[in-house]
Amino acid sequence: IYDYRAICDIVSGVGVEIRRTPEQDVYIDPRHISSGELDLQKTSTFRASYYFVGSLLAKQRKVKIGYPGGDNFVSRPIDQHIKVWKAFGAEVVLKENYYEVSADKLSGADVYFDMITSGATINALLVAALAQGKTTLRNTAKDPEVVDAANFLNQMGAKISGAGTDTIRIQGVDHLGGCTYRAIPDRLIAGAFFMAAGITGGSITVEEIIPEHLETTIMKLQEIGMEFDVQDTKIISYGDVNLRATRVRTGMYPSFATDLQQPLTPLLLKAQGRSIITEKVFPQRFAHVEQLQRMGANIEIKGSSAFIQGGSPLIGTLVHASDVRAGTALILAGLMAEGKTYITGVEHIERGYENLVASFSSLGAKIMMNVDDDLLELQNEQMCLIKNV
């Protein structure tokens, strides 16, 4: 995953020792951090760079960092993160190409989030864990990833309670220690594989997963005609040739995930009738629609809703992935399209998924990376060719 490699590279630059194993274990030794000034160019290449502030502020007292980059489907401000840092006593200075956050002392605070945000909730946990005194966070995100972050910090010695509810309380501690921790599985890639099963009419088994994290996704896919065999740590998804149209409204967890809205779109193109997706988290997150229309999709955008008329075939053509989830949507569309689908912008897909193309290939999909095609006259551009079986 590109973002994972970027994080390792950035922290190595300030003295953190990183060791990775073929088994995907990561050993981190932060005892020799030399600075809070991070590489501005590298930190501006991915979205989650703001977590460096929460992680480094207590120890370094000053963090200099580039503005978050990553997905460009909509402008995503960091105002709630800034609100968090200021609440704990930090000063935030915004420059043209970077920002600085500094604090001689971090004190516990009462923070009410103006909107539910998993990123700012996690950032607040990082700061509050080492702040002096008690912190109360209200209107917090309930995502499994927030709970996972709290569990990780608690295993390191933090005192956090209430993660997974709308109020989290933290008693600051003097220091955090090392630990061994296993991160939760990625529910979003699991959801994308479920949708692939629906598109192809086959069955896909996802193992080492936590079914409770995917309950909303499964219920919505069952609503359109898919079937699931849910076991303790394994889910088998079964597609159906006769899918039904539906209405979907995205929201923060446990609502239907905005990150699965784009991959869901090609699946609904297979359903009979008109489906409606209303995007309530990022209302402009429809960059994939124009690309699907190039393939023949009958989709109309009105405000924050996409009106999807299913039942018409897609035709493979040249399309561009503008962000991680849009890329997934285009791969799924390629699986159901007639002929070849060429996808540029594959680097966005690699930002958020590990060996996604290899995973689909192992399931029988005809996918190849870095394909050259003289007819397209696209020299030196990274591409993904998807050929329908």
mmCIF file of N, CA and C in Angstrom, residues 72-142:
data_model
loop_
_atom_site.group_PDB
_atom_site.id
_atom_site.type_symbol
_atom_site.label_atom_id
_atom_site.label_comp_id
_atom_site.label_asym_id
_atom_site.label_seq_id
_atom_site.Cartn_x
_atom_site.Cartn_y
_atom_site.Cartn_z
ATOM 1 N N ASN A 72 -8.575 13.545 -4.383
ATOM 2 C CA ASN A 72 -8.950 14.891 -4.784
ATOM 3 C C ASN A 72 -10.410 14.987 -5.204
ATOM 4 N N PHE A 73 -11.257 14.026 -4.738
ATOM 5 C CA PHE A 73 -12.647 14.029 -5.184
ATOM 6 C C PHE A 73 -13.438 15.188 -4.608
ATOM 7 N N VAL A 74 -12.968 15.775 -3.545
ATOM 8 C CA VAL A 74 -13.655 16.921 -2.961
ATOM 9 C C VAL A 74 -12.704 17.554 -1.963
ATOM 10 N N SER A 75 -12.835 18.830 -1.754
ATOM 11 C CA SER A 75 -11.998 19.517 -0.771
ATOM 12 C C SER A 75 -12.420 19.097 0.627
ATOM 13 N N ARG A 76 -11.480 18.513 1.365
ATOM 14 C CA ARG A 76 -11.796 18.046 2.716
ATOM 15 C C ARG A 76 -10.981 18.864 3.713
ATOM 16 N N PRO A 77 -11.598 19.834 4.347
ATOM 17 C CA PRO A 77 -10.864 20.710 5.254
ATOM 18 C C PRO A 77 -10.401 19.973 6.508
ATOM 19 N N ILE A 78 -9.411 20.569 7.186
ATOM 20 C CA ILE A 78 -8.901 19.978 8.425
ATOM 21 C C ILE A 78 -9.300 20.837 9.620
ATOM 22 N N ASP A 79 -10.415 21.562 9.493
ATOM 23 C CA ASP A 79 -10.809 22.488 10.552
ATOM 24 C C ASP A 79 -11.069 21.790 11.880
ATOM 25 N N GLN A 80 -11.629 20.572 11.856
ATOM 26 C CA GLN A 80 -11.891 19.870 13.109
ATOM 27 C C GLN A 80 -10.594 19.396 13.762
ATOM 28 N N HIS A 81 -9.587 19.097 12.972
ATOM 29 C CA HIS A 81 -8.274 18.751 13.518
ATOM 30 C C HIS A 81 -7.647 19.979 14.182
ATOM 31 N N ILE A 82 -7.730 21.106 13.501
ATOM 32 C CA ILE A 82 -7.197 22.349 14.071
ATOM 33 C C ILE A 82 -7.914 22.685 15.371
ATOM 34 N N LYS A 83 -9.219 22.483 15.395
ATOM 35 C CA LYS A 83 -10.001 22.725 16.612
ATOM 36 C C LYS A 83 -9.487 21.860 17.761
ATOM 37 N N VAL A 84 -9.171 20.613 17.464
ATOM 38 C CA VAL A 84 -8.650 19.696 18.482
ATOM 39 C C VAL A 84 -7.325 20.197 19.027
ATOM 40 N N TRP A 85 -6.385 20.516 18.145
ATOM 41 C CA TRP A 85 -5.057 20.941 18.596
ATOM 42 C C TRP A 85 -5.142 22.206 19.443
ATOM 43 N N LYS A 86 -5.949 23.149 19.025
ATOM 44 C CA LYS A 86 -6.099 24.392 19.786
ATOM 45 C C LYS A 86 -6.746 24.137 21.142
ATOM 46 N N ALA A 87 -7.689 23.204 21.201
ATOM 47 C CA ALA A 87 -8.369 22.913 22.462
ATOM 48 C C ALA A 87 -7.399 22.414 23.522
ATOM 49 N N PHE A 88 -6.350 21.717 23.106
ATOM 50 C CA PHE A 88 -5.366 21.195 24.050
ATOM 51 C C PHE A 88 -4.269 22.210 24.365
ATOM 52 N N GLY A 89 -4.365 23.402 23.807
ATOM 53 C CA GLY A 89 -3.411 24.456 24.121
ATOM 54 C C GLY A 89 -2.366 24.716 23.068
ATOM 55 N N ALA A 90 -2.501 24.118 21.904
ATOM 56 C CA ALA A 90 -1.505 24.299 20.848
ATOM 57 C C ALA A 90 -1.800 25.548 20.024
ATOM 58 N N GLU A 91 -0.754 26.099 19.450
ATOM 59 C CA GLU A 91 -0.880 27.206 18.508
ATOM 60 C C GLU A 91 -0.715 26.650 17.099
ATOM 61 N N VAL A 92 -1.599 27.060 16.214
ATOM 62 C CA VAL A 92 -1.564 26.577 14.834
ATOM 63 C C VAL A 92 -1.316 27.757 13.907
ATOM 64 N N VAL A 93 -0.260 27.666 13.115
ATOM 65 C CA VAL A 93 0.086 28.717 12.160
ATOM 66 C C VAL A 93 0.003 28.121 10.759
ATOM 67 N N LEU A 94 -0.843 28.709 9.920
ATOM 68 C CA LEU A 94 -1.037 28.220 8.560
ATOM 69 C C LEU A 94 -0.185 29.016 7.586
ATOM 70 N N LYS A 95 0.666 28.325 6.847
ATOM 71 C CA LYS A 95 1.496 28.949 5.825
ATOM 72 C C LYS A 95 0.960 28.549 4.447
ATOM 73 N N GLU A 96 1.620 29.039 3.398
ATOM 74 C CA GLU A 96 1.121 28.766 2.049
ATOM 75 C C GLU A 96 1.198 27.289 1.691
ATOM 76 N N ASN A 97 2.324 26.649 2.000
ATOM 77 C CA ASN A 97 2.521 25.259 1.595
ATOM 78 C C ASN A 97 2.630 24.285 2.764
ATOM 79 N N TYR A 98 2.511 24.783 3.976
ATOM 80 C CA TYR A 98 2.628 23.920 5.146
ATOM 81 C C TYR A 98 1.967 24.598 6.337
ATOM 82 N N TYR A 99 1.901 23.865 7.437
ATOM 83 C CA TYR A 99 1.412 24.468 8.675
ATOM 84 C C TYR A 99 2.262 23.981 9.839
ATOM 85 N N GLU A 100 2.281 24.791 10.900
ATOM 86 C CA GLU A 100 3.045 24.469 12.103
ATOM 87 C C GLU A 100 2.100 24.394 13.293
ATOM 88 N N VAL A 101 2.301 23.396 14.117
ATOM 89 C CA VAL A 101 1.532 23.240 15.348
ATOM 90 C C VAL A 101 2.531 23.138 16.491
ATOM 91 N N SER A 102 2.397 24.007 17.484
ATOM 92 C CA SER A 102 3.357 24.022 18.589
ATOM 93 C C SER A 102 2.637 24.169 19.921
ATOM 94 N N ALA A 103 3.233 23.608 20.967
ATOM 95 C CA ALA A 103 2.654 23.696 22.310
ATOM 96 C C ALA A 103 3.730 23.402 23.340
ATOM 97 N N ASP A 104 3.920 24.316 24.284
ATOM 98 C CA ASP A 104 4.845 24.057 25.382
ATOM 99 C C ASP A 104 4.250 23.057 26.363
ATOM 100 N N LYS A 105 2.914 23.027 26.413
ATOM 101 C CA LYS A 105 2.222 22.138 27.341
ATOM 102 C C LYS A 105 0.881 21.749 26.737
ATOM 103 N N LEU A 106 0.514 20.495 26.897
ATOM 104 C CA LEU A 106 -0.787 20.017 26.443
ATOM 105 C C LEU A 106 -1.654 19.709 27.656
ATOM 106 N N SER A 107 -2.816 20.316 27.714
ATOM 107 C CA SER A 107 -3.718 20.136 28.850
ATOM 108 C C SER A 107 -5.020 19.504 28.381
ATOM 109 N N GLY A 108 -5.572 18.630 29.221
ATOM 110 C CA GLY A 108 -6.841 17.991 28.907
ATOM 111 C C GLY A 108 -7.916 19.010 28.579
ATOM 112 N N ALA A 109 -8.881 18.615 27.761
ATOM 113 C CA ALA A 109 -9.875 19.568 27.282
ATOM 114 C C ALA A 109 -11.219 18.881 27.070
ATOM 115 N N ASP A 110 -12.263 19.696 26.995
ATOM 116 C CA ASP A 110 -13.585 19.237 26.573
ATOM 117 C C ASP A 110 -13.766 19.654 25.120
ATOM 118 N N VAL A 111 -13.978 18.693 24.257
ATOM 119 C CA VAL A 111 -14.081 18.970 22.823
ATOM 120 C C VAL A 111 -15.408 18.441 22.297
ATOM 121 N N TYR A 112 -16.149 19.307 21.619
ATOM 122 C CA TYR A 112 -17.368 18.890 20.927
ATOM 123 C C TYR A 112 -17.122 19.039 19.433
ATOM 124 N N PHE A 113 -17.232 17.947 18.704
ATOM 125 C CA PHE A 113 -17.008 17.993 17.262
ATOM 126 C C PHE A 113 -18.238 18.555 16.562
ATOM 127 N N ASP A 114 -18.018 19.517 15.683
ATOM 128 C CA ASP A 114 -19.123 20.133 14.948
ATOM 129 C C ASP A 114 -19.735 19.172 13.941
ATOM 130 N N MET A 115 -18.980 18.179 13.569
ATOM 131 C CA MET A 115 -19.463 17.126 12.684
ATOM 132 C C MET A 115 -18.780 15.835 13.097
ATOM 133 N N ILE A 116 -19.423 14.717 12.817
ATOM 134 C CA ILE A 116 -18.825 13.434 13.173
ATOM 135 C C ILE A 116 -17.701 13.129 12.192
ATOM 136 N N THR A 117 -16.508 12.957 12.717
ATOM 137 C CA THR A 117 -15.331 12.742 11.879
ATOM 138 C C THR A 117 -14.402 11.728 12.536
ATOM 139 N N SER A 118 -14.151 10.634 11.842
ATOM 140 C CA SER A 118 -13.280 9.604 12.404
ATOM 141 C C SER A 118 -11.839 10.086 12.483
ATOM 142 N N GLY A 119 -11.379 10.838 11.468
ATOM 143 C CA GLY A 119 -10.002 11.312 11.471
ATOM 144 C C GLY A 119 -9.695 12.216 12.639
ATOM 145 N N ALA A 120 -10.550 13.205 12.883
ATOM 146 C CA ALA A 120 -10.316 14.134 13.985
ATOM 147 C C ALA A 120 -10.509 13.456 15.334
ATOM 148 N N THR A 121 -11.411 12.485 15.410
ATOM 149 C CA THR A 121 -11.582 11.741 16.661
ATOM 150 C C THR A 121 -10.303 10.993 17.014
ATOM 151 N N ILE A 122 -9.714 10.314 16.042
ATOM 152 C CA ILE A 122 -8.464 9.591 16.289
ATOM 153 C C ILE A 122 -7.342 10.559 16.630
ATOM 154 N N ASN A 123 -7.279 11.695 15.941
ATOM 155 C CA ASN A 123 -6.244 12.677 16.237
ATOM 156 C C ASN A 123 -6.371 13.177 17.671
ATOM 157 N N ALA A 124 -7.604 13.371 18.116
ATOM 158 C CA ALA A 124 -7.824 13.815 19.493
ATOM 159 C C ALA A 124 -7.366 12.759 20.494
ATOM 160 N N LEU A 125 -7.574 11.489 20.175
ATOM 161 C CA LEU A 125 -7.099 10.420 21.055
ATOM 162 C C LEU A 125 -5.584 10.451 21.177
ATOM 163 N N LEU A 126 -4.902 10.681 20.059
ATOM 164 C CA LEU A 126 -3.443 10.715 20.066
ATOM 165 C C LEU A 126 -2.917 11.834 20.952
ATOM 166 N N VAL A 127 -3.554 13.004 20.873
ATOM 167 C CA VAL A 127 -3.111 14.142 21.684
ATOM 168 C C VAL A 127 -3.500 13.946 23.142
ATOM 169 N N ALA A 128 -4.746 13.545 23.386
ATOM 170 C CA ALA A 128 -5.266 13.448 24.750
ATOM 171 C C ALA A 128 -4.551 12.394 25.579
ATOM 172 N N ALA A 129 -4.054 11.346 24.931
ATOM 173 C CA ALA A 129 -3.403 10.260 25.667
ATOM 174 C C ALA A 129 -2.248 10.759 26.516
ATOM 175 N N LEU A 130 -1.526 11.792 26.029
ATOM 176 C CA LEU A 130 -0.360 12.313 26.750
ATOM 177 C C LEU A 130 -0.576 13.727 27.277
ATOM 178 N N ALA A 131 -1.792 14.240 27.177
ATOM 179 C CA ALA A 131 -2.087 15.563 27.737
ATOM 180 C C ALA A 131 -2.280 15.454 29.245
ATOM 181 N N GLN A 132 -2.000 16.527 29.950
ATOM 182 C CA GLN A 132 -2.157 16.534 31.405
ATOM 183 C C GLN A 132 -3.626 16.713 31.771
ATOM 184 N N GLY A 133 -4.142 15.797 32.579
ATOM 185 C CA GLY A 133 -5.514 15.923 33.043
ATOM 186 C C GLY A 133 -6.505 15.116 32.221
ATOM 187 N N LYS A 134 -7.782 15.427 32.439
ATOM 188 C CA LYS A 134 -8.863 14.670 31.816
ATOM 189 C C LYS A 134 -9.362 15.346 30.540
ATOM 190 N N THR A 135 -9.745 14.523 29.603
ATOM 191 C CA THR A 135 -10.310 15.003 28.340
ATOM 192 C C THR A 135 -11.636 14.301 28.088
ATOM 193 N N THR A 136 -12.608 15.056 27.619
ATOM 194 C CA THR A 136 -13.887 14.489 27.203
ATOM 195 C C THR A 136 -14.156 14.894 25.759
ATOM 196 N N LEU A 137 -14.392 13.923 24.919
ATOM 197 C CA LEU A 137 -14.702 14.158 23.508
ATOM 198 C C LEU A 137 -16.166 13.803 23.270
ATOM 199 N N ARG A 138 -16.902 14.726 22.668
ATOM 200 C CA ARG A 138 -18.332 14.495 22.418
ATOM 201 C C ARG A 138 -18.651 14.570 20.926
ATOM 202 N N ASN A 139 -19.708 13.877 20.544
ATOM 203 C CA ASN A 139 -20.106 13.744 19.137
ATOM 204 C C ASN A 139 -18.992 13.073 18.338
ATOM 205 N N THR A 140 -18.446 12.027 18.914
ATOM 206 C CA THR A 140 -17.311 11.330 18.305
ATOM 207 C C THR A 140 -17.766 10.262 17.307
ATOM 208 N N ALA A 141 -16.870 9.919 16.408
ATOM 209 C CA ALA A 141 -17.127 8.855 15.438
ATOM 210 C C ALA A 141 -17.097 7.505 16.145
ATOM 211 N N LYS A 142 -17.911 6.571 15.657
ATOM 212 C CA LYS A 142 -18.026 5.249 16.267
ATOM 213 C C LYS A 142 -17.389 4.159 15.408
#
